[in-house]
Short mmCIF file of C-alpha atoms in Angstrom, two decimals:
data_model
loop_
_atom_site.label_atom_id
_atom_site.label_comp_id
_atom_site.label_asym_id
_atom_site.label_seq_id
_atom_site.Cartn_x
_atom_site.Cartn_y
_atom_site.Cartn_z
CA MET A 1 53.08 -36.39 63.64
CA PHE A 2 56.43 -38.17 63.48
CA ARG A 3 57.85 -35.31 61.40
CA LEU A 4 56.61 -32.79 63.92
CA ILE A 5 58.26 -34.68 66.80
CA LEU A 6 61.48 -35.02 64.80
CA LEU A 7 61.44 -31.32 63.90
CA PHE A 8 60.80 -30.36 67.55
CA SER A 9 63.64 -32.64 68.68
CA CYS A 10 66.05 -31.05 66.20
CA PHE A 11 65.15 -27.54 67.28
CA SER A 12 65.48 -28.55 70.93
CA CYS A 13 68.94 -29.99 70.29
CA LEU A 14 70.04 -26.90 68.38
CA TYR A 15 68.74 -24.61 71.11
CA PHE A 16 70.48 -26.65 73.81
CA GLN A 17 73.76 -26.66 71.83
CA GLN A 18 73.63 -22.89 71.35
CA ALA A 19 72.78 -22.27 74.99
CA THR A 20 75.61 -24.46 76.25
CA ALA A 21 78.06 -23.18 73.62
CA GLN A 22 77.62 -19.66 74.98
CA GLU A 23 78.61 -20.81 78.45
CA LYS A 24 82.38 -20.88 78.26
CA PRO A 25 84.07 -23.22 80.66
CA LYS A 26 85.78 -21.39 83.51
CA VAL A 27 89.52 -21.62 83.16
CA PRO A 28 91.38 -21.39 86.45
CA PRO A 29 93.45 -18.22 86.70
CA THR A 30 97.16 -18.48 86.08
CA LEU A 31 99.90 -16.45 87.69
CA LYS A 32 100.23 -14.52 84.43
CA SER A 33 96.50 -13.77 84.22
CA VAL A 34 96.38 -12.60 87.84
CA LEU A 35 99.43 -10.34 87.46
CA LEU A 36 98.13 -8.91 84.17
CA THR A 37 94.69 -8.26 85.61
CA GLN A 38 96.18 -6.55 88.64
CA PHE A 39 98.57 -4.55 86.47
CA LYS A 40 95.83 -3.38 84.09
CA THR A 41 93.55 -2.28 86.92
CA THR A 42 96.31 -0.14 88.40
CA TRP A 43 97.36 1.24 85.02
CA ASP A 44 94.47 1.84 82.60
CA LYS A 45 91.43 -0.36 83.27
CA GLN A 46 89.10 1.07 85.88
CA GLU A 47 87.58 -1.55 88.13
CA TRP A 48 87.27 -0.88 91.88
CA PHE A 49 89.41 2.25 91.80
CA VAL A 50 90.72 4.86 89.38
CA PRO A 51 93.89 3.75 87.54
CA ILE A 52 97.00 5.87 86.99
CA ALA A 53 96.25 6.68 83.34
CA LYS A 54 92.90 8.22 84.24
CA GLY A 55 94.36 9.92 87.33
CA ILE A 56 96.93 11.89 85.32
CA ALA A 57 94.86 12.44 82.17
CA GLY A 58 93.89 15.96 81.21
CA ILE A 59 95.99 17.73 83.80
CA THR A 60 98.10 20.72 82.81
CA ALA A 61 101.73 21.24 83.80
CA GLU A 62 100.63 24.05 86.10
CA GLN A 63 98.07 21.79 87.79
CA ALA A 64 100.66 19.01 88.04
CA SER A 65 102.93 21.42 89.95
CA TRP A 66 100.40 22.38 92.63
CA LYS A 67 101.08 21.23 96.19
CA PRO A 68 98.62 21.42 99.09
CA THR A 69 101.52 22.25 101.45
CA ASP A 70 105.26 22.75 101.09
CA SER A 71 105.90 19.37 102.68
CA SER A 72 103.56 17.55 100.26
CA HIS A 73 104.30 16.15 96.84
CA SER A 74 102.68 17.46 93.68
CA VAL A 75 100.91 15.28 91.10
CA GLY A 76 103.92 15.81 88.83
CA GLU A 77 106.37 14.65 91.49
CA LEU A 78 104.28 11.55 92.18
CA ALA A 79 104.02 10.79 88.45
CA TYR A 80 107.79 11.14 88.08
CA HIS A 81 108.30 8.85 91.09
CA LEU A 82 106.04 6.24 89.46
CA LEU A 83 107.92 6.63 86.18
CA PHE A 84 111.27 6.19 87.91
CA TRP A 85 110.36 3.00 89.76
CA ASN A 86 108.36 1.36 86.96
CA LYS A 87 111.16 2.09 84.48
CA HIS A 88 113.83 0.91 86.92
CA LEU A 89 112.07 -2.38 87.65
CA LEU A 90 111.21 -2.99 83.99
CA ALA A 91 114.87 -2.65 83.04
CA GLN A 92 115.79 -5.20 85.71
CA PHE A 93 112.95 -7.50 84.62
CA ASN A 94 114.39 -7.35 81.09
CA GLY A 95 117.87 -8.24 82.37
CA GLN A 96 119.25 -4.70 82.06
CA LYS A 97 120.70 -2.39 84.65
CA GLY A 98 118.09 -0.08 86.13
CA GLN A 99 118.50 3.67 86.39
CA THR A 100 121.16 4.94 88.74
CA PHE A 101 119.76 5.20 92.24
CA SER A 102 121.67 6.72 95.14
CA GLY A 103 119.44 5.10 97.74
CA ASN A 104 117.72 8.39 98.56
CA ASN A 105 114.07 7.85 97.59
CA ASN A 106 113.41 11.62 97.77
CA GLU A 107 115.44 11.98 94.58
CA THR A 108 112.80 9.94 92.73
CA PHE A 109 110.32 12.78 93.28
CA ASP A 110 112.62 15.74 92.66
CA ALA A 111 113.20 15.56 88.90
CA PHE A 112 109.76 16.96 88.01
CA THR A 113 109.46 20.39 86.42
CA GLU A 114 106.50 21.99 84.66
CA ALA A 115 108.51 21.86 81.42
CA SER A 116 108.95 18.10 81.78
CA TRP A 117 105.28 17.27 82.48
CA ALA A 118 104.24 16.23 78.94
CA ASP A 119 107.39 14.13 78.60
CA ILE A 120 106.80 12.42 81.96
CA VAL A 121 103.23 11.52 80.94
CA GLN A 122 104.42 10.20 77.57
CA GLN A 123 107.24 8.18 79.13
CA LEU A 124 104.97 6.78 81.83
CA ASN A 125 102.47 5.70 79.15
CA GLN A 126 105.24 3.95 77.24
CA VAL A 127 106.80 2.26 80.27
CA MET A 128 103.42 0.94 81.37
CA LYS A 129 102.66 -0.41 77.88
CA ASP A 130 106.09 -2.03 77.86
CA TRP A 131 105.41 -3.56 81.29
CA GLU A 132 102.11 -5.00 80.10
CA ASP A 133 103.82 -6.52 77.05
CA ALA A 134 106.66 -7.88 79.18
CA ILE A 135 104.30 -9.60 81.60
CA ALA A 136 102.19 -11.00 78.75
CA LYS A 137 105.27 -12.42 76.98
CA ALA A 138 107.06 -13.74 80.07
CA ASP A 139 107.22 -17.45 80.68
CA ASN A 140 106.00 -18.97 83.93
CA ALA A 141 109.50 -19.43 85.35
CA LYS A 142 110.22 -15.71 84.94
CA LEU A 143 106.90 -14.77 86.53
CA GLN A 144 107.51 -17.20 89.40
CA SER A 145 110.74 -15.40 90.24
CA TRP A 146 109.24 -11.91 89.80
CA TYR A 147 105.66 -12.25 91.05
CA ALA A 148 106.27 -10.57 94.43
CA SER A 149 108.07 -7.60 92.85
CA ILE A 150 105.34 -7.14 90.22
CA ALA A 151 102.56 -7.44 92.81
CA ASN A 152 104.33 -4.94 95.09
CA MET A 153 104.88 -2.58 92.16
CA ASN A 154 101.17 -2.75 91.34
CA THR A 155 100.27 -1.98 94.96
CA HIS A 156 102.78 0.88 94.98
CA ASN A 157 101.22 2.28 91.79
CA ALA A 158 97.71 2.09 93.28
CA TYR A 159 98.86 3.76 96.51
CA HIS A 160 100.38 6.75 94.72
CA THR A 161 97.41 7.00 92.35
CA GLY A 162 95.25 7.48 95.44
CA GLN A 163 97.55 10.31 96.50
CA ILE A 164 97.31 11.86 93.02
CA LEU A 165 93.51 11.81 93.16
CA TYR A 166 93.47 13.24 96.68
CA ILE A 167 95.72 16.13 95.59
CA ARG A 168 93.62 16.75 92.49
CA LYS A 169 90.47 16.84 94.60
CA GLN A 170 92.11 19.32 97.00
CA ALA A 171 93.17 21.47 94.04
CA GLY A 172 89.67 21.35 92.58
CA ASN A 173 90.74 19.84 89.24
CA TRP A 174 89.35 16.32 89.60
CA ASP A 175 86.10 15.42 87.84
CA ALA A 176 84.18 13.20 90.27
CA GLU A 177 82.31 11.64 87.33
CA LYS A 178 85.56 9.81 86.51
CA GLY A 179 85.39 8.03 89.86
CA VAL A 180 86.11 8.79 93.52
CA LYS A 181 83.37 11.24 94.38
#
């Protein structure tokens, strides 16, 4: 009987240890973890909304050129605008001079052509990967001085991704199964 009680006690302890070992203690979020989570959800990890990477995936240069009206932007123009600003801010974050900017924001949409579409997508992919690495490697002091710019950039990216999806839905080339029905 003693052996049975001892055996039961051992199994109970092992079970309890395994059950509690699987419950990881909650670590409070850090500025870095919040900025990275926000960045990833606007770039390539779908959570509450469709991220940029999914919004521009699988679209042809011709589709990227389509505009609902003459006064609207195309998907390609919006993608170039996102490339311009993310690249510009990343250079500054890395202590380099950003791209030349005249102060006329319209110019950040105008460099798109059908011939440049594949290059814009490739460059945007690279810039966003570089941003993710830069945030992950940055120390807390750097993030403290840049948090507002990074958070605003993420919001800006999400805003224009919504426009991209709206245009794609109007053009009839958005698959609702990817999100945003």
